[in-house]
CSV table of C-alpha atoms in Angstrom, one decimal:
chain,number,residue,atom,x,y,z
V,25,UNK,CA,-13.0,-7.3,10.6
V,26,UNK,CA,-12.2,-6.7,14.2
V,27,UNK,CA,-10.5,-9.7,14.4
V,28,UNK,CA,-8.7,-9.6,11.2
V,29,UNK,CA,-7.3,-6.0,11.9
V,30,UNK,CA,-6.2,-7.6,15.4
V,31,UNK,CA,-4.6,-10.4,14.2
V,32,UNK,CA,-3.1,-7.5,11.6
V,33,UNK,CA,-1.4,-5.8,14.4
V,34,UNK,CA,-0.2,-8.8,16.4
V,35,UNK,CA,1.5,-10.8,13.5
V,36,UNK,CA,4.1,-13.1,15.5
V,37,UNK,CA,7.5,-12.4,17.1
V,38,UNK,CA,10.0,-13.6,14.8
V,39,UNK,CA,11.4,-12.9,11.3
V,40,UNK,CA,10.8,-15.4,8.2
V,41,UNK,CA,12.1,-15.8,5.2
V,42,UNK,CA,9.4,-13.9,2.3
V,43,UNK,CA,8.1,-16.6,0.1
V,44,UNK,CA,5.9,-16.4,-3.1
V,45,UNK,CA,2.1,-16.4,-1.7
V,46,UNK,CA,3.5,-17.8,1.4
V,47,UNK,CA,3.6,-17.1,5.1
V,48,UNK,CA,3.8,-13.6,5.7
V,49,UNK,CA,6.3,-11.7,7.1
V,50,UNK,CA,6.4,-11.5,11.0
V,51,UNK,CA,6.9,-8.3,12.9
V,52,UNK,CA,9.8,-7.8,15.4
V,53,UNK,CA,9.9,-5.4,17.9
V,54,UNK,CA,11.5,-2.0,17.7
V,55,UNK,CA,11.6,0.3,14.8
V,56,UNK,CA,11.6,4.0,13.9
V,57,UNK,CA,15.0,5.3,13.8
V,58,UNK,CA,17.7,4.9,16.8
V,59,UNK,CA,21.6,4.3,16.5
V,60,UNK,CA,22.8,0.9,15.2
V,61,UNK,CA,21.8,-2.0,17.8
V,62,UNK,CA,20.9,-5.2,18.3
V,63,UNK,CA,22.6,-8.5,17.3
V,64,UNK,CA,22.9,-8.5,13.6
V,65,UNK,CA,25.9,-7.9,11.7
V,66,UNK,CA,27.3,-4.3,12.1
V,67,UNK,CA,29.4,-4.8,8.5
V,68,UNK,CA,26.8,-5.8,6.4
V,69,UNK,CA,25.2,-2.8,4.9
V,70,UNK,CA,21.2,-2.3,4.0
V,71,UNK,CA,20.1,1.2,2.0
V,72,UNK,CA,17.1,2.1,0.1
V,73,UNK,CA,16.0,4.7,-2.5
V,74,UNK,CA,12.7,6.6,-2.3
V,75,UNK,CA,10.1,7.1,-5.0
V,76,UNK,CA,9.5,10.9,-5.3
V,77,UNK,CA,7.1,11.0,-2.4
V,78,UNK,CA,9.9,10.9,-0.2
V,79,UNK,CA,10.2,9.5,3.3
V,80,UNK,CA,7.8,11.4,4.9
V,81,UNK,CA,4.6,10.8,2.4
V,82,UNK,CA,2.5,9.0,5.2
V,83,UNK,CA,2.4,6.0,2.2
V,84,UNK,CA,4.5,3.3,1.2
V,85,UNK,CA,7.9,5.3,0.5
V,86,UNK,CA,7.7,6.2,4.7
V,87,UNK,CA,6.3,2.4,5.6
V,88,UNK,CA,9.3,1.0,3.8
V,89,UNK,CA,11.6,3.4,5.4
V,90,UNK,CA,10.7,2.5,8.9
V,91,UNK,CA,11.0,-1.1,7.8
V,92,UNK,CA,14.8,-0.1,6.8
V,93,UNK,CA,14.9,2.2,10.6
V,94,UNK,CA,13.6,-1.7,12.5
V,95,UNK,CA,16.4,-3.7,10.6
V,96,UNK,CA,18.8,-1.2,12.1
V,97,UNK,CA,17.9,-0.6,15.5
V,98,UNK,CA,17.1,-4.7,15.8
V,99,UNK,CA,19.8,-6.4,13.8
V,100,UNK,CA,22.7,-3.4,14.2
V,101,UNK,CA,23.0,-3.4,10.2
V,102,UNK,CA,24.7,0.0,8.9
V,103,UNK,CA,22.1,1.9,6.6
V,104,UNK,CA,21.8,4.3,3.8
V,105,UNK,CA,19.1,6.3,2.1
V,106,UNK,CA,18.8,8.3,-1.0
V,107,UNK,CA,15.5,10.5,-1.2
V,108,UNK,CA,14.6,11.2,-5.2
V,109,UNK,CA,13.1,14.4,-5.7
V,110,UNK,CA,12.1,13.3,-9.6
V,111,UNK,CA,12.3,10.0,-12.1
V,112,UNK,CA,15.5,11.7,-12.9
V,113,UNK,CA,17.1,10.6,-9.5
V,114,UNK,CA,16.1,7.0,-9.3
V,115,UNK,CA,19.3,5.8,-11.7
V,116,UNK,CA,22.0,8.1,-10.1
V,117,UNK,CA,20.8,7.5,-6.3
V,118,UNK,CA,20.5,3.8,-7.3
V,119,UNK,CA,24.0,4.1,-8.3
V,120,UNK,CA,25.3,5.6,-5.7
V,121,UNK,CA,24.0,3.4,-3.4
V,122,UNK,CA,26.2,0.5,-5.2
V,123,UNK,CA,28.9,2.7,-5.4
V,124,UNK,CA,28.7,3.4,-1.7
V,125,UNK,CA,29.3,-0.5,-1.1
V,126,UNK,CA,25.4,-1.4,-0.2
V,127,UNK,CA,25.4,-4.9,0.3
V,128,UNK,CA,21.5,-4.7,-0.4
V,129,UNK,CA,19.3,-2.2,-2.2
V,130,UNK,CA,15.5,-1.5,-1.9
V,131,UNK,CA,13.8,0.5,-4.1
V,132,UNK,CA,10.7,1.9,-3.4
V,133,UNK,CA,8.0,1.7,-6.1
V,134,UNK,CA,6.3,0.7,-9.2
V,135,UNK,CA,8.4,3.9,-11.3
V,136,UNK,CA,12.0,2.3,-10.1
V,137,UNK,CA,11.9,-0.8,-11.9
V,138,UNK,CA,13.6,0.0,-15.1
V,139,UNK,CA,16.1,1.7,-12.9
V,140,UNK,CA,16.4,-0.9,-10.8
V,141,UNK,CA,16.8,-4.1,-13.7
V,142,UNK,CA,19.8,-2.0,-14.7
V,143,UNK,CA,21.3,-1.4,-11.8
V,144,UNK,CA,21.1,-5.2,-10.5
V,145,UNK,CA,22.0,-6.7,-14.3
V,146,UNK,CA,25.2,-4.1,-14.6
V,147,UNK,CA,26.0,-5.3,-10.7
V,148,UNK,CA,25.1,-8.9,-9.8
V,149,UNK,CA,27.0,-9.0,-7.3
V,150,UNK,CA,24.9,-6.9,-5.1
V,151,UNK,CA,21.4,-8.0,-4.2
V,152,UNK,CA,18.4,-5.8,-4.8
V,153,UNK,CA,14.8,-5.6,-3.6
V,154,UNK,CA,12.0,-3.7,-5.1
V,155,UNK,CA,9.1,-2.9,-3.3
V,156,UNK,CA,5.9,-2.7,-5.6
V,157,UNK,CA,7.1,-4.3,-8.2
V,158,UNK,CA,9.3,-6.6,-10.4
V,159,UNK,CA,12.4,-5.3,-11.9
V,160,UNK,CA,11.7,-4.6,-15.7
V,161,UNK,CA,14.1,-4.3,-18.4
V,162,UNK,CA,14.5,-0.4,-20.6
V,163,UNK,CA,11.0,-1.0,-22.1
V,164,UNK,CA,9.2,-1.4,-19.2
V,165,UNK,CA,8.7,-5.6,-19.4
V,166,UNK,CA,9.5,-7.4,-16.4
V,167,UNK,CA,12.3,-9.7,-15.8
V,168,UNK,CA,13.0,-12.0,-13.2
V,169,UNK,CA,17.0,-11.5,-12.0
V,170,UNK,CA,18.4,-13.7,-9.6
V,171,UNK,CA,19.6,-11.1,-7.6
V,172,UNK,CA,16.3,-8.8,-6.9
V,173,UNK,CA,13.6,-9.8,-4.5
V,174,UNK,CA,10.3,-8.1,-5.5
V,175,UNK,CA,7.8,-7.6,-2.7
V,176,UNK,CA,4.3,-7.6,-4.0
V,177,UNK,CA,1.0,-7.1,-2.9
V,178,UNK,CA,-2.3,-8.2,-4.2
V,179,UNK,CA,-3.9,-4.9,-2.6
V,180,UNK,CA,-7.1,-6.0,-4.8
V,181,UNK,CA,-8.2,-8.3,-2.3
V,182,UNK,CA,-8.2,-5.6,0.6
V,183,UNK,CA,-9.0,-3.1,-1.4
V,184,UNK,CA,-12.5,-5.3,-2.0
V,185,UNK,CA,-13.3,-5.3,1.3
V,186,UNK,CA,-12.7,-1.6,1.4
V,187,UNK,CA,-15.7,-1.2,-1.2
V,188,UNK,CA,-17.8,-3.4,0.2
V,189,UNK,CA,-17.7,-1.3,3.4
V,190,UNK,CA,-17.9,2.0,1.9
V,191,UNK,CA,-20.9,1.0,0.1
V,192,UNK,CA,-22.3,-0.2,3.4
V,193,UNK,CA,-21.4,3.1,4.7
V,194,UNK,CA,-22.8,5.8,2.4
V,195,UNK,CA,-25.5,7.5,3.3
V,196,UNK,CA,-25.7,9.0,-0.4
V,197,UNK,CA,-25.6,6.4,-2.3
V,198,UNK,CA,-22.3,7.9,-3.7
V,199,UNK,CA,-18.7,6.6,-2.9
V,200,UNK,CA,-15.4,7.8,-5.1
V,201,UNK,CA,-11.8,6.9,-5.7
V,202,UNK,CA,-9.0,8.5,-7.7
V,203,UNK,CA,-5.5,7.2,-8.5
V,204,UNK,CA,-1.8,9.3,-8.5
V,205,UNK,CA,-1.1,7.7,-12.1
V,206,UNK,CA,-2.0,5.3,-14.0
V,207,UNK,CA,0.1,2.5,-13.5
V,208,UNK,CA,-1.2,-1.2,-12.2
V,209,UNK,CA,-0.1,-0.8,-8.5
V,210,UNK,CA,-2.5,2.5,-8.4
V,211,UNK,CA,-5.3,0.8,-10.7
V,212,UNK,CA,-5.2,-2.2,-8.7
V,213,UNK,CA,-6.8,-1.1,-5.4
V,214,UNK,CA,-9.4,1.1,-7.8
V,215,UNK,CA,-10.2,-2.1,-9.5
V,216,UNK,CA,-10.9,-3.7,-6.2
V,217,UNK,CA,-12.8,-0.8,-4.5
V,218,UNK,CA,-15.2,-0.7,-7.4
V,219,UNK,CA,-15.4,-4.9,-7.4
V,220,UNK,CA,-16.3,-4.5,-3.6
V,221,UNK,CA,-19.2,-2.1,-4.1
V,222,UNK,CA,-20.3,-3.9,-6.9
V,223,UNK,CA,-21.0,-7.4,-4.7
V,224,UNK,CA,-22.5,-5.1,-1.9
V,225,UNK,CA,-25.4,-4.2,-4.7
V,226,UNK,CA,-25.5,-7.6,-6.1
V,227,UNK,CA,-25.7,-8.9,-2.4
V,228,UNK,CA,-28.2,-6.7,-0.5
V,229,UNK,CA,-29.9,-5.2,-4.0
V,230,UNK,CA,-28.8,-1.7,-3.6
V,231,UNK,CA,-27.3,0.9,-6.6
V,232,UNK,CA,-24.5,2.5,-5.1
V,233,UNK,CA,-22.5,4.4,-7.4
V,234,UNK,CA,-18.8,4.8,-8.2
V,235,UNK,CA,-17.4,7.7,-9.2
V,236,UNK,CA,-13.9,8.4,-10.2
V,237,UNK,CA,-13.4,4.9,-12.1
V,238,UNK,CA,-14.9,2.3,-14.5
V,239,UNK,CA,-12.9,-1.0,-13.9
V,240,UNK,CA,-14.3,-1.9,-17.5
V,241,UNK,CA,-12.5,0.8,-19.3
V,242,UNK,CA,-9.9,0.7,-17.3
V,243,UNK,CA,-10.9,4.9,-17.2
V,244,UNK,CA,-11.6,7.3,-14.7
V,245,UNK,CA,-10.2,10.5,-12.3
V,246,UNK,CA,-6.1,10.1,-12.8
V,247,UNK,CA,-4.4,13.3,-11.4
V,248,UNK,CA,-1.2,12.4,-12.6
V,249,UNK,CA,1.1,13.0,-9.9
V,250,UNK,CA,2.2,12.0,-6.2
V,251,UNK,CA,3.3,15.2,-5.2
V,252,UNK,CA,0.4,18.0,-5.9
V,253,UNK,CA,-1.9,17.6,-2.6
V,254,UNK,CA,-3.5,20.7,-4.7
V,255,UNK,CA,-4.8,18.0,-7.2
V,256,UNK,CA,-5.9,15.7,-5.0
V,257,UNK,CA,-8.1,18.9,-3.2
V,258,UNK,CA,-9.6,19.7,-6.2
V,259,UNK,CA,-10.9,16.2,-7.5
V,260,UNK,CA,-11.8,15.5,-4.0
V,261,UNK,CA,-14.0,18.7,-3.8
V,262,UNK,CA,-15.3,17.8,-7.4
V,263,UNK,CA,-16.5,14.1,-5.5
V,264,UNK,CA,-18.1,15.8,-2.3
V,265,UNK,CA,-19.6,18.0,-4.1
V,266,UNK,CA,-21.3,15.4,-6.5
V,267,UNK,CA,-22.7,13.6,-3.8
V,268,UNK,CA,-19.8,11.7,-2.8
V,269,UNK,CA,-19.3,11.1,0.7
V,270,UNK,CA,-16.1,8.8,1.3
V,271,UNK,CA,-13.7,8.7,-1.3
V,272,UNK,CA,-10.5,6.8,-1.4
V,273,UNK,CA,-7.5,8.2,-2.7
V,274,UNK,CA,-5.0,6.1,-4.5
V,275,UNK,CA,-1.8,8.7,-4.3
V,276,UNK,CA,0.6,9.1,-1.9
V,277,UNK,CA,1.5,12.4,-1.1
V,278,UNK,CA,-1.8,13.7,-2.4
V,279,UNK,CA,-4.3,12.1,-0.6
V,280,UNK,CA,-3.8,14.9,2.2
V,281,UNK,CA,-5.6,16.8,-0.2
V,282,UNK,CA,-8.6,15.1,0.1
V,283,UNK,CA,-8.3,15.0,3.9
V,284,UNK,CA,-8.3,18.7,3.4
V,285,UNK,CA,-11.4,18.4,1.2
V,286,UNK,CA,-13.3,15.9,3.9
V,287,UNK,CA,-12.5,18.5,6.7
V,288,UNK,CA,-14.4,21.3,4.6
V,289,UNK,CA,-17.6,19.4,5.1
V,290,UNK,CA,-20.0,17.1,6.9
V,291,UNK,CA,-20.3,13.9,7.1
V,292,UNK,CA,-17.3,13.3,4.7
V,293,UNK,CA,-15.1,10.3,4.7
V,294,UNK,CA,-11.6,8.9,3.5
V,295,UNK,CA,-10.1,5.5,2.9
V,296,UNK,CA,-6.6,5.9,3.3
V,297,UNK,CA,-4.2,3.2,1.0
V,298,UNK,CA,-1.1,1.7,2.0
V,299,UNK,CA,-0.4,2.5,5.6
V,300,UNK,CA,-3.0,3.1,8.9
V,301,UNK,CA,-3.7,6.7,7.5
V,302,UNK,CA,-5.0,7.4,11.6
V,303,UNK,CA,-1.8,6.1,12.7
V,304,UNK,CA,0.6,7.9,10.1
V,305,UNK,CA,-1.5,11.3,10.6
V,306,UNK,CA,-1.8,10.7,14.0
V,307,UNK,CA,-0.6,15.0,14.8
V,308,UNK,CA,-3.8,15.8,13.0
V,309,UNK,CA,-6.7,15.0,15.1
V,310,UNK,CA,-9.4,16.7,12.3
V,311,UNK,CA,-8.1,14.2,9.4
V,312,UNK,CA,-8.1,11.7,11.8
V,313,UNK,CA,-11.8,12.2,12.5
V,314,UNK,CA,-12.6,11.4,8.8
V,315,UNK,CA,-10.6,8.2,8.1
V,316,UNK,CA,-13.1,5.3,8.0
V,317,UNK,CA,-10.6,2.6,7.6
V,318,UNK,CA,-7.4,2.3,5.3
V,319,UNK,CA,-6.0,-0.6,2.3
V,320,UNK,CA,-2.5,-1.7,4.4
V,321,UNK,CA,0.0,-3.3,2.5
V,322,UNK,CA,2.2,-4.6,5.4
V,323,UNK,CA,6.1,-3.0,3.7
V,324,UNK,CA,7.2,-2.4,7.1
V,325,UNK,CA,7.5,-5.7,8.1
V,326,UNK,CA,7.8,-7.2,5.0
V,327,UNK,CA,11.1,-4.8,4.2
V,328,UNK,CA,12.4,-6.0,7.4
V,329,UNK,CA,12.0,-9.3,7.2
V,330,UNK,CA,14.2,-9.3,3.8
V,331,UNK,CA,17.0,-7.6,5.4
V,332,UNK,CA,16.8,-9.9,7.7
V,333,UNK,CA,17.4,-12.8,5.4
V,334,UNK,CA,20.1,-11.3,3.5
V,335,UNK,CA,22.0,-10.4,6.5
V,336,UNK,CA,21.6,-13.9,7.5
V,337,UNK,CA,23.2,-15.3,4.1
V,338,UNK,CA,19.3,-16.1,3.3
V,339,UNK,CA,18.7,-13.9,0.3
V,340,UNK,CA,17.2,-15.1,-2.9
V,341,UNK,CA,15.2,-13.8,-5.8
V,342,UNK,CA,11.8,-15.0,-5.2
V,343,UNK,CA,9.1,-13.0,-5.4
V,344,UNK,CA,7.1,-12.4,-2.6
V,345,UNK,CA,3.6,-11.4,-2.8
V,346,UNK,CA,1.1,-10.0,0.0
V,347,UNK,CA,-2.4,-11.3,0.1
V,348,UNK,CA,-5.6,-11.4,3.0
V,349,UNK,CA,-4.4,-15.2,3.2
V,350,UNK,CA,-0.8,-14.8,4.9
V,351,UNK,CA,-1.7,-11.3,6.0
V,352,UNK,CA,0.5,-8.9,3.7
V,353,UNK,CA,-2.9,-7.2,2.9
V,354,UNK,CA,-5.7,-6.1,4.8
V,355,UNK,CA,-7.9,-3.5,6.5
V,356,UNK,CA,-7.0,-0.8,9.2
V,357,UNK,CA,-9.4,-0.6,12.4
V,358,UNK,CA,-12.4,1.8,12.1
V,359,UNK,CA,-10.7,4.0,14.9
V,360,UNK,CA,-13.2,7.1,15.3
V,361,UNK,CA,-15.9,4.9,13.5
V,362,UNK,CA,-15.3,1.7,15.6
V,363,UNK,CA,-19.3,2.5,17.1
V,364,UNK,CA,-20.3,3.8,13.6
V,365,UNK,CA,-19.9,0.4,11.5
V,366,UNK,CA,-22.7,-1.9,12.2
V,367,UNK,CA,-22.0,-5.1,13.5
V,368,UNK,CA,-23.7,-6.9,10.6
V,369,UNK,CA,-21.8,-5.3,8.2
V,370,UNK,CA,-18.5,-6.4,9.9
V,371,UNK,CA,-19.6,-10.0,10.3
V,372,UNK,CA,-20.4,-9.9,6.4
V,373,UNK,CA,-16.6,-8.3,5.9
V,374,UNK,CA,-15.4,-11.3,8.2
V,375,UNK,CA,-17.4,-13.6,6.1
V,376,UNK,CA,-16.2,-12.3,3.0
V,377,UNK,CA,-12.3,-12.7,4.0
V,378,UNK,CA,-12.7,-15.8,4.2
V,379,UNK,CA,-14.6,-16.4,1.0
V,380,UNK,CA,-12.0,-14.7,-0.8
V,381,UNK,CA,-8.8,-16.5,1.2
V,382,UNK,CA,-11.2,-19.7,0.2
V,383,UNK,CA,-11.6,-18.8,-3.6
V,384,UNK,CA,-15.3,-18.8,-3.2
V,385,UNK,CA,-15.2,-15.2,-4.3
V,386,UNK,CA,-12.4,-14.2,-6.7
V,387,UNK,CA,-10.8,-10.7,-6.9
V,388,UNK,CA,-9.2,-10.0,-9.9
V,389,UNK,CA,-7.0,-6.5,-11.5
V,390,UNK,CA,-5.1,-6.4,-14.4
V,391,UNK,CA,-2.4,-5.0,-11.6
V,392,UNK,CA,-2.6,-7.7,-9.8
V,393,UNK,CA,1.2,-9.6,-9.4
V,394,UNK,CA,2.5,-13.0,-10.8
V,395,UNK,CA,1.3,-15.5,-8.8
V,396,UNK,CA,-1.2,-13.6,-6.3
């Protein structure tokens, strides 16, 4: 996994044009924030709704954002952002947004797709993105629009590995995971994590545990928000306390609480989701210590990489989806616990990369997108 994670961080030089399943997107230089610069078109206009995380939820509303903040500073595009507080907002700052002349909309998360089939069917002449999702029509069904680019991620795959580690790494015999809501881009790393423990046992004969979710019933710990770190602190102490010791939280916003919970107690881990939890809480040193590894969905580079196109006159509708095969998924660097993973274990998570890229092993969630 050492290589892999390198080979994470050092993904080309140069942008490409999002395909389904196909070559992922390559990261430029540059990003976070900065006046207008670069040698992209200064009239053409790139903006972007939040989920109700907000921009600053260490997660995938904040990796898409500084996706949005590269496009600027590297191609000189003029930006916009509306930051939704509640489902109420996504409709009305979607609409804004149009209204404000975007010449391209992304919209941040599984929960904006209704909102965002509307927008892009009442405006077709304005091209949309959604990140997390396809657009879906008022009763939640998806619909493919020639105007909206959906960037996917099969975060199944990764979130595999990410099981298969932890059960390497428990010294109880105990591992956990909880989810914000329950909707298929949340279930689908818990589908994975509990997959990936369950071939550790079948491979080395061992009867690590789960807790938090039964992939079978599709059933487990939901706390039913992205905004209540107090949530996530309390099912998080309910795991530690049960004998838990590394527990993966699938919820934005609240998985501080259970970086809160791990910092109550020894030898207690988290799996971050979405983005390099080290790097995004990198002014906390103590939830830094307790980060094993994190699920990455690359949305920076991949949110990029679509302005890109459409400021280039490249824009089209298909989907893109992220998988371990063209690097939109994968796992973080062990950081604190780079000396604490065995070797062995990280040549078997190499190993089992490439059975899974191969087919050889085959991850599969009922969240998992069209075409992954």
């Amino acid at each position: 996994m050492k290589n892999i994670t390198r080979a994470l961080a050092l993904v080309g030089a140069g942008a490409l044009t999002l395909a389904a399943c196909g070559t992922a997107p390559e990261e430029t230089a540059g990003g976070g924030g900065g006046s207008d610069a670069g040698g992209g078109s200064s009239d053409y206009k790139a903006c972007m709704v939040s989920d109700a995380g907000g921009w600053d939820d260490k997660s995938f509303n904040e990796s898409s954002y500084n996706g949005l903040m590269s496009a600027k500073d590297n191609l000189g595009v003029e930006t916009q952002t509306a930051e939704s507080t509640s489902d109420s907002d996504f409709a009305p700052n979607i609409n804004n947004m149009v209204t404000e002349g975007c010449d391209l909309i992304i919209t941040v998360g599984f929960l904006l797709a209704p909102a965002t089939g509307a927008a892009a069917q009442a405006n077709e002449g304005t091209d949309f993105a959604i990140v997390d999702s396809a657009a879906q029509d008022a009763d939640g069904n998806p619909i493919e629009l020639d105007n909206v680019k959906p960037l996917e991620f099969d975060t199944a795959q990764a979130a595999f590995l990410a099981g298969y580690l932890a059960a390497g790494m428990t010294e109880t015999g105990k591992v956990a995971t909880y989810g914000g809501m329950d909707i298929p881009t949340v279930t689908i790393f818990m589908d994975g994590y509990a997959d990936g423990v369950a071939h550790y046992n079948d491979t080395h004969d061992t009867e690590v545990e789960v807790l938090g979710w039964n992939k079978e019933s599709q059933q487990g710990s939901i706390v039913g928000t992205f905004e209540d770190q107090s949530k996530g602190k309390a099912v998080s102490d309910e795991f530690y306390n049960a004998g838990a010791d590394i527990v993966m939280p699938v919820a934005g916003p609240v998985g501080a609480g259970t970086l809160a919970s791990a910092k109550e107690g020894d030898d207690r881990k988290v799996i971050w989701v979405d983005a390099d939890g080290y790097e995004t809480n990198s002014a906390d040193a103590d939830a830094q210590s307790v980060i094993l590894t994190s699920v990455m969905k690359e949305m920076t580079v991949g949110v990029e990489d679509v302005i890109t196109g459409a400021a280039g006159g490249e824009f089209d509708g298909t989907p893109y989806v992220g998988t371990l095969e063209n690097g939109g998924v994968g796992l973080a660097p062990y950081h604190d616990f780079e000396d604490d993973v065995p070797a062995e274990l990280d040549e078997e998570l190499d190993a089992l990369t490439q059975e899974i890229i191969d087919g050889t092993v085959v991850v599969e969630s009922k969240g998992s997108p069209a075409g992954a």
